[in-house]
CSV table of C-alpha atoms in Angstrom, one decimal:
chain,number,residue,atom,x,y,z
A,1,GLU,CA,-89.2,6.9,61.3
A,2,ASP,CA,-91.5,9.3,63.1
A,3,GLN,CA,-92.6,12.2,60.8
A,4,VAL,CA,-94.7,15.3,61.4
A,5,THR,CA,-96.0,17.5,58.5
A,6,GLN,CA,-97.8,20.8,59.0
A,7,SER,CA,-99.9,22.6,56.5
A,8,PRO,CA,-100.2,25.3,55.3
A,9,GLU,CA,-96.7,26.7,55.8
A,10,ALA,CA,-98.3,30.2,56.1
A,11,LEU,CA,-101.8,31.5,56.6
A,12,ARG,CA,-103.1,35.0,56.4
A,13,LEU,CA,-106.6,35.7,57.9
A,14,GLN,CA,-108.8,38.7,58.4
A,15,GLU,CA,-109.8,39.4,62.1
A,16,GLY,CA,-112.8,37.2,62.8
A,17,GLU,CA,-112.2,34.8,59.8
A,18,SER,CA,-112.1,31.3,61.3
A,19,SER,CA,-109.8,28.6,59.9
A,20,SER,CA,-107.9,25.4,60.7
A,21,LEU,CA,-104.3,24.3,60.8
A,22,ASN,CA,-103.3,20.8,60.0
A,23,CYS,CA,-100.8,18.4,61.5
A,24,SER,CA,-100.3,15.0,59.8
A,25,TYR,CA,-98.2,12.5,61.6
A,26,THR,CA,-96.7,9.0,61.3
A,27,VAL,CA,-95.4,7.4,64.5
A,28,SER,CA,-94.9,3.8,65.6
A,29,GLY,CA,-97.1,4.3,68.6
A,30,LEU,CA,-98.4,7.6,69.8
A,31,ARG,CA,-97.8,8.6,73.4
A,32,GLY,CA,-98.9,12.2,72.9
A,33,LEU,CA,-99.4,15.0,70.3
A,34,PHE,CA,-98.5,18.5,71.4
A,35,TRP,CA,-99.3,22.0,70.1
A,36,TYR,CA,-97.1,25.0,70.9
A,37,ARG,CA,-97.3,28.7,70.0
A,38,GLN,CA,-94.1,30.5,69.2
A,39,ASP,CA,-93.8,34.3,68.9
A,40,PRO,CA,-90.9,35.9,67.0
A,41,GLY,CA,-87.6,35.8,68.9
A,42,LYS,CA,-89.1,33.7,71.8
A,43,GLY,CA,-89.2,30.1,72.8
A,44,PRO,CA,-92.2,27.9,72.1
A,45,GLU,CA,-95.1,28.1,74.6
A,46,PHE,CA,-97.1,25.0,75.4
A,47,LEU,CA,-100.8,25.0,74.4
A,48,PHE,CA,-102.3,21.5,74.4
A,49,THR,CA,-101.5,17.8,74.8
A,50,LEU,CA,-103.8,15.2,73.0
A,51,TYR,CA,-103.4,11.5,73.9
A,52,SER,CA,-105.9,9.5,71.9
A,53,ALA,CA,-108.1,9.7,68.8
A,54,GLY,CA,-111.3,11.6,69.4
A,55,GLU,CA,-109.9,13.8,72.1
A,56,GLU,CA,-110.4,17.6,72.0
A,57,LYS,CA,-109.0,20.4,74.0
A,58,GLU,CA,-110.0,24.1,74.1
A,59,LYS,CA,-108.4,27.3,75.2
A,60,GLU,CA,-110.0,30.7,74.4
A,61,ARG,CA,-110.3,30.9,70.6
A,62,LEU,CA,-108.3,27.7,70.0
A,63,LYS,CA,-109.5,24.1,69.8
A,64,ALA,CA,-107.3,21.1,69.1
A,65,THR,CA,-108.6,17.8,67.8
A,66,LEU,CA,-107.0,14.4,67.1
A,67,THR,CA,-107.5,11.5,64.8
A,68,LYS,CA,-105.3,8.4,64.2
A,69,LYS,CA,-103.4,10.2,61.4
A,70,GLU,CA,-103.7,13.9,62.0
A,71,SER,CA,-104.6,16.8,64.4
A,72,PHE,CA,-106.3,20.1,63.6
A,73,LEU,CA,-105.9,23.4,65.5
A,74,HIS,CA,-109.1,25.3,64.9
A,75,ILE,CA,-109.0,29.0,65.4
A,76,THR,CA,-112.4,30.7,65.9
A,77,ALA,CA,-112.8,34.4,65.2
A,78,PRO,CA,-109.1,35.1,65.5
A,79,LYS,CA,-107.7,38.4,66.7
A,80,PRO,CA,-104.4,40.1,65.6
A,81,GLU,CA,-102.8,38.8,68.9
A,82,ASP,CA,-103.2,35.3,67.7
A,83,SER,CA,-100.6,36.0,65.0
A,84,ALA,CA,-97.7,33.6,65.8
A,85,THR,CA,-96.1,30.3,64.5
A,86,TYR,CA,-98.0,27.2,65.6
A,87,LEU,CA,-95.9,24.1,66.1
A,88,CYS,CA,-97.1,20.5,66.3
A,89,ALA,CA,-95.0,17.7,67.8
A,90,VAL,CA,-95.4,14.0,68.5
A,91,GLN,CA,-93.9,11.8,71.1
A,92,ALA,CA,-93.7,8.0,70.5
A,93,THR,CA,-94.4,5.3,73.1
A,94,ASN,CA,-90.9,3.8,72.6
A,95,ASN,CA,-88.8,6.9,73.3
A,96,ASN,CA,-88.5,10.0,75.4
A,97,ASP,CA,-87.9,12.5,72.6
A,98,MET,CA,-90.3,14.6,70.6
A,99,ARG,CA,-90.5,15.2,66.8
A,100,PHE,CA,-91.6,18.6,65.7
A,101,GLY,CA,-93.2,19.8,62.5
A,102,ALA,CA,-91.8,22.9,60.7
A,103,GLY,CA,-94.8,25.0,61.8
A,104,THR,CA,-97.6,27.1,60.4
A,105,ARG,CA,-97.0,30.9,60.4
A,106,LEU,CA,-100.3,32.6,61.1
A,107,THR,CA,-100.9,36.3,60.4
A,108,VAL,CA,-104.2,37.9,61.5
A,109,LYS,CA,-104.9,41.3,59.9
A,110,PRO,CA,-107.2,43.8,61.7
B,1,ASN,CA,-90.3,31.0,89.3
B,2,ALA,CA,-87.9,31.7,86.4
B,3,GLY,CA,-88.8,28.5,84.4
B,4,VAL,CA,-86.0,27.7,82.0
B,5,THR,CA,-83.1,30.2,81.6
B,6,GLN,CA,-80.4,30.2,79.0
B,7,THR,CA,-77.1,32.0,78.7
B,8,PRO,CA,-75.9,33.7,76.7
B,9,LYS,CA,-78.8,35.2,74.6
B,10,PHE,CA,-76.5,36.0,71.7
B,11,GLN,CA,-73.1,34.8,70.6
B,12,VAL,CA,-70.8,35.2,67.6
B,13,LEU,CA,-68.0,32.7,67.1
B,14,LYS,CA,-65.2,32.3,64.6
B,15,THR,CA,-64.9,28.9,62.9
B,16,GLY,CA,-62.9,26.6,65.1
B,17,GLN,CA,-63.7,28.3,68.4
B,18,SER,CA,-65.4,26.5,71.2
B,19,MET,CA,-68.2,27.5,73.6
B,20,THR,CA,-70.7,26.2,76.1
B,21,LEU,CA,-74.3,27.1,76.2
B,22,GLN,CA,-75.8,27.0,79.7
B,23,CYS,CA,-79.3,25.9,80.7
B,24,ALA,CA,-81.1,25.8,84.1
B,25,GLN,CA,-84.6,25.0,85.2
B,26,ASP,CA,-86.3,25.5,88.5
B,27,MET,CA,-89.5,23.3,87.9
B,28,ASN,CA,-88.0,20.1,89.4
B,29,HIS,CA,-88.2,18.4,86.0
B,30,ASN,CA,-86.4,15.1,85.5
B,31,SER,CA,-85.8,15.5,81.7
B,32,MET,CA,-84.0,18.2,79.8
B,33,TYR,CA,-83.4,18.7,76.1
B,34,TRP,CA,-81.3,20.7,73.6
B,35,TYR,CA,-82.8,21.7,70.2
B,36,ARG,CA,-81.7,23.7,67.3
B,37,GLN,CA,-84.1,25.7,65.1
B,38,ASP,CA,-83.3,26.6,61.6
B,39,PRO,CA,-85.6,28.4,59.1
B,40,GLY,CA,-88.0,26.0,57.4
B,41,MET,CA,-86.8,23.0,59.3
B,42,GLY,CA,-88.5,23.3,62.7
B,43,LEU,CA,-87.0,22.2,66.0
B,44,ARG,CA,-84.5,19.3,65.8
B,45,LEU,CA,-83.3,17.5,68.9
B,46,ILE,CA,-79.6,17.5,69.5
B,47,TYR,CA,-79.3,15.7,72.8
B,48,TYR,CA,-81.6,14.9,75.7
B,49,SER,CA,-81.3,13.8,79.3
B,50,ALA,CA,-84.2,11.7,80.5
B,51,SER,CA,-83.0,11.9,84.1
B,52,GLU,CA,-80.0,13.1,86.1
B,53,GLY,CA,-77.0,11.1,85.2
B,54,THR,CA,-78.1,10.0,81.7
B,55,THR,CA,-77.8,11.6,78.3
B,56,ASP,CA,-78.8,10.3,74.8
B,57,LYS,CA,-78.3,11.5,71.3
B,58,GLY,CA,-81.2,13.0,69.4
B,59,GLU,CA,-81.6,13.6,65.6
B,60,VAL,CA,-78.5,15.8,65.0
B,61,PRO,CA,-75.9,15.2,67.7
B,62,ASN,CA,-72.7,15.5,65.4
B,63,GLY,CA,-70.4,18.4,66.6
B,64,TYR,CA,-72.0,18.7,70.0
B,65,ASN,CA,-71.4,17.3,73.5
B,66,VAL,CA,-73.6,17.7,76.6
B,67,SER,CA,-73.3,17.5,80.4
B,68,ARG,CA,-76.1,17.0,82.9
B,69,LEU,CA,-74.4,18.8,85.7
B,70,ASN,CA,-77.2,18.1,88.2
B,71,LYS,CA,-81.0,17.9,88.2
B,72,ARG,CA,-81.3,21.7,87.4
B,73,GLU,CA,-78.5,22.2,84.8
B,74,PHE,CA,-77.8,20.9,81.4
B,75,SER,CA,-75.1,22.4,79.2
B,76,LEU,CA,-74.3,22.1,75.5
B,77,ARG,CA,-70.8,22.4,74.2
B,78,LEU,CA,-69.5,23.1,70.7
B,79,GLU,CA,-65.8,22.0,70.6
B,80,SER,CA,-64.9,23.4,67.3
B,81,ALA,CA,-67.7,25.6,65.8
B,82,ALA,CA,-68.5,25.4,62.1
B,83,PRO,CA,-70.7,27.8,60.0
B,84,SER,CA,-73.3,25.0,59.7
B,85,GLN,CA,-73.9,25.4,63.5
B,86,THR,CA,-75.2,28.9,63.0
B,87,SER,CA,-78.7,28.5,64.5
B,88,VAL,CA,-81.0,29.4,67.4
B,89,TYR,CA,-80.6,26.9,70.2
B,90,PHE,CA,-83.4,26.2,72.7
B,91,CYS,CA,-83.2,24.3,75.9
B,92,ALA,CA,-86.3,22.6,77.3
B,93,SER,CA,-87.4,20.6,80.3
B,94,SER,CA,-90.2,18.4,81.3
B,95,HIS,CA,-91.5,15.6,83.6
B,96,ILE,CA,-90.9,12.3,81.8
B,97,ALA,CA,-93.2,11.9,78.8
B,98,ARG,CA,-95.0,15.2,79.4
B,99,GLU,CA,-95.2,18.6,77.7
B,100,GLN,CA,-91.9,20.5,77.5
B,101,TYR,CA,-91.2,24.0,78.6
B,102,PHE,CA,-88.7,26.0,76.6
B,103,GLY,CA,-86.2,28.7,77.4
B,104,PRO,CA,-85.8,32.0,75.5
B,105,GLY,CA,-83.1,30.7,73.2
B,106,THR,CA,-79.5,31.5,72.3
B,107,ARG,CA,-78.8,33.0,68.9
B,108,LEU,CA,-75.5,31.7,67.7
B,109,THR,CA,-73.6,32.9,64.6
B,110,VAL,CA,-70.4,31.2,63.4
B,111,THR,CA,-68.4,33.1,60.8
């Protein structure tokens, strides 16, 4: 069965303090790994898709990387507006649905 | 471009009542999805529709039914609501096997 585990559950950073969020996955065959951002009371917002090990994507202060067993979301010099829950999800090659992790709740203090 | 819209935004039901959650997308996506989100459990797929005219069960389909009314609209029905169905419900859409775009959610409380 496909599984996604995110760590840590919660992370508190000072503004400017870089860190990484982890997403470990097991899937029969990976079609894609997705990162989303979710603000309180809103729906998830798409950030990145990674398709193969070694791939990297960047957007502003965020950089996502992928290996055969896990993905990292690196946050460089975060700002308070980066505070949100970050969700990871995987899609397997043998079906059309997506399996989500429970998320990492990031708080960035000024 | 409204993206994915959901109605209602909030709903309170009594145990045993029925209701339908509505979802519409204007991005010409083939696939549509219904999820529920509970604290500490992440998003769990209830049902999805890979294309117009097809629907499939997800991880937690019991107690729910869906209808893909046309390419734009995908509804979720609770026939006899139970307190265990108290949750936040999200609809999403995508091109097949691509990133999903989510609506703003419906917050449902069953008493």
